[in-house]
XYZ file of C-alpha atoms in Angstrom:
224
model
C 2.541 7.123 21.147
C 1.243 10.035 19.109
C 1.464 9.814 15.337
C 0.126 12.192 12.711
C -1.705 13.997 15.527
C -3.428 10.852 16.823
C -2.841 9.967 20.476
C -2.264 6.325 21.510
C -1.835 5.396 17.867
C -0.818 1.823 17.056
C -0.256 1.221 13.370
C -0.260 -2.541 13.785
C -3.569 -2.623 15.632
C -5.124 -0.050 13.301
C -4.637 -2.151 10.177
C -4.598 -5.702 11.547
C -8.402 -6.189 11.403
C -8.534 -4.968 7.811
C -5.610 -7.144 6.731
C -7.246 -10.181 8.363
C -10.532 -9.544 6.529
C -8.669 -9.132 3.239
C -6.789 -12.388 3.827
C -9.943 -14.289 4.774
C -11.502 -13.152 1.490
C -8.419 -13.199 -0.725
C -10.346 -14.632 -3.688
C -12.881 -11.790 -3.432
C -11.169 -8.959 -1.570
C -13.665 -6.378 -0.250
C -12.655 -2.910 -1.399
C -13.706 -1.220 1.850
C -11.160 -3.037 4.008
C -8.483 -2.825 1.337
C -8.899 0.937 1.194
C -8.869 1.308 4.981
C -5.517 -0.478 5.176
C -4.137 1.442 2.180
C -5.020 4.793 3.738
C -3.344 3.804 7.010
C -0.256 2.828 5.010
C -0.335 6.310 3.480
C -0.278 7.859 6.964
C 2.651 5.657 7.936
C 4.642 6.521 4.799
C 3.907 10.206 5.332
C 5.561 9.910 8.723
C 8.839 8.731 7.232
C 9.808 12.324 6.521
C 10.215 14.491 3.439
C 11.723 11.616 1.493
C 8.310 10.004 1.153
C 5.846 12.876 1.442
C 5.271 12.726 -2.318
C 4.711 8.972 -2.108
C 2.118 9.382 0.629
C 0.289 11.959 -1.490
C 0.372 9.658 -4.520
C -0.996 6.793 -2.442
C -3.933 8.935 -1.292
C -4.603 9.852 -4.918
C -4.670 6.180 -5.951
C -7.020 5.395 -3.071
C -9.324 8.283 -4.024
C -9.372 7.068 -7.622
C -10.262 3.540 -6.538
C -13.038 4.926 -4.343
C -14.481 6.753 -7.334
C -14.297 3.645 -9.531
C -16.181 1.714 -6.834
C -18.949 4.309 -6.893
C -19.030 4.157 -10.697
C -19.305 0.354 -10.602
C -22.195 0.464 -8.143
C -24.018 3.018 -10.229
C -23.463 1.139 -13.496
C -24.747 -2.088 -11.938
C -27.652 -0.513 -10.006
C -26.148 -1.466 -6.643
C -26.856 0.277 -3.356
C -24.329 2.793 -2.065
C -23.167 0.353 0.612
C -23.122 -2.806 -1.515
C -19.948 -4.856 -1.123
C -17.686 -4.544 -4.162
C -14.503 -6.585 -4.499
C -11.200 -5.797 -6.158
C -11.688 -8.784 -8.425
C -15.105 -7.559 -9.571
C -13.669 -4.204 -10.602
C -10.730 -5.762 -12.411
C -12.750 -8.409 -14.259
C -15.202 -5.726 -15.359
C -12.358 -3.597 -16.740
C -10.741 -6.596 -18.446
C -14.070 -7.304 -20.173
C -14.252 -3.676 -21.307
C -10.574 -3.496 -22.283
C -9.760 -0.522 -20.072
C -7.402 -1.913 -17.412
C -4.505 0.287 -18.544
C -6.504 3.481 -18.873
C -4.664 6.482 -17.442
C -6.043 9.668 -18.918
C -6.929 12.886 -17.189
C -5.771 14.260 -13.871
C -8.527 13.550 -11.380
C -10.351 10.565 -9.955
C -13.749 11.984 -10.896
C -13.101 12.258 -14.626
C -13.619 8.500 -14.975
C -10.483 8.005 -17.034
C -8.122 6.315 -14.577
C -8.742 2.589 -14.230
C -9.342 0.761 -10.958
C -6.879 -1.922 -12.089
C -4.059 0.581 -12.469
C -4.871 2.204 -9.115
C -4.960 -1.163 -7.321
C -1.594 -2.065 -8.858
C -0.060 1.166 -7.515
C -1.501 0.505 -4.064
C 0.075 -2.961 -4.208
C 3.468 -1.332 -4.726
C 3.075 0.512 -1.425
C 1.843 -2.573 0.407
C 5.062 -4.246 -0.805
C 7.147 -1.303 0.422
C 5.702 -1.302 3.952
C 5.848 -5.105 4.154
C 9.542 -4.919 3.178
C 10.175 -2.368 5.956
C 8.582 -4.730 8.482
C 10.541 -7.676 7.114
C 13.816 -5.758 7.513
C 12.988 -4.575 11.032
C 12.511 -8.182 12.111
C 15.391 -9.713 10.146
C 17.928 -6.950 10.880
C 17.497 -5.947 14.537
C 20.836 -4.142 14.662
C 20.454 -2.216 11.426
C 19.736 1.508 11.364
C 16.309 2.631 10.240
C 17.993 4.432 7.338
C 19.322 1.085 6.077
C 16.002 -0.633 6.758
C 14.041 1.860 4.671
C 16.716 2.292 2.013
C 16.807 -1.456 1.346
C 12.990 -1.703 1.340
C 12.783 1.193 -1.114
C 15.445 -0.334 -3.353
C 13.581 -3.656 -3.547
C 10.088 -2.264 -4.126
C 9.438 1.329 -5.196
C 12.813 2.278 -6.656
C 12.463 0.172 -9.842
C 9.181 2.009 -10.575
C 10.711 5.488 -10.267
C 12.777 7.670 -12.571
C 16.409 8.267 -11.675
C 15.536 11.817 -10.591
C 12.981 10.562 -8.062
C 15.390 7.874 -6.846
C 18.148 10.442 -6.318
C 15.770 12.735 -4.428
C 14.596 9.929 -2.173
C 18.103 8.670 -1.466
C 19.184 12.160 -0.420
C 16.103 12.796 1.706
C 16.475 9.429 3.470
C 19.184 11.071 5.572
C 16.339 12.763 7.438
C 14.379 9.577 8.122
C 13.486 8.913 11.777
C 15.511 6.580 13.963
C 14.395 3.021 14.771
C 13.375 4.209 18.232
C 11.275 7.062 16.831
C 9.646 4.756 14.288
C 8.703 2.124 16.848
C 7.309 4.772 19.191
C 5.240 6.101 16.314
C 3.733 2.822 15.155
C 3.298 1.018 18.441
C 5.596 1.233 21.428
C 9.221 0.672 22.289
C 11.162 -1.855 20.241
C 10.934 -5.094 22.206
C 9.993 -8.740 21.771
C 6.275 -7.903 21.770
C 6.416 -5.168 19.143
C 8.766 -7.228 16.969
C 6.376 -10.187 17.190
C 3.446 -7.939 16.202
C 5.338 -6.598 13.206
C 6.520 -10.067 12.192
C 2.963 -11.396 12.298
C 1.636 -8.443 10.327
C 4.351 -8.842 7.692
C 3.425 -12.513 7.201
C -0.250 -11.616 6.709
C 0.527 -8.766 4.297
C 2.992 -10.932 2.386
C 0.359 -13.660 1.927
C -2.176 -11.107 0.648
C 0.359 -9.621 -1.742
C 1.486 -12.951 -3.179
C -2.125 -13.816 -3.959
C -2.771 -10.478 -5.646
C 0.443 -10.589 -7.664
C -0.439 -14.090 -8.862
C -3.870 -12.793 -9.865
C -2.398 -9.860 -11.809
C 0.308 -11.990 -13.439
C -2.125 -14.661 -14.627
C -4.228 -11.935 -16.273
C -1.118 -10.242 -17.702
C -1.913 -6.872 -16.114
C 1.012 -6.595 -13.695
C 2.846 -3.978 -15.777
C 0.158 -1.370 -16.384
C 1.937 1.887 -17.169
């Protein structure tokens, strides 16, 4: 299948290695792999149509911000440009400095948007995509509109203003069909592709539960 201009694209296979690395290191999640998966999720969300084009752009912005905070951390700690930095390192550093909720300025480079806040926003989108996969597996006869609408309602909708929610709900009428979505992310909808998606959902769900526990314990799960 071709997706976002990429021939023979398979979303599952493109992010599976990164998700596995993240899961294997869930106590010290390497930022490189987390960002790779997050950027692929952005491409997937962008392919859901106009309803989520703004969300895909926001996700890229959060990823860019996190990338800048990683560079800042390396520089502040005299680390090499390719030194492994984990999500937990960034967050613990910001907790110690009391800046986890910082959200000032309009660009990643101004140094005023925290890594913690950016990671939290990326987690929202991981939840959204995981919920889509969960629905595709659990509701094989449901339309893709219903699949995405339910996933949105359970994950991103509570974070949005009523204006954004209304816009998304209207634009969802232009979402692709199940067939188009499966062709885009992998192949035709069949036992193999459903099994791939089910396995990926379970991995992503395990990663997310660990991260949410981490954020909740540190009381930073509601950074505005």
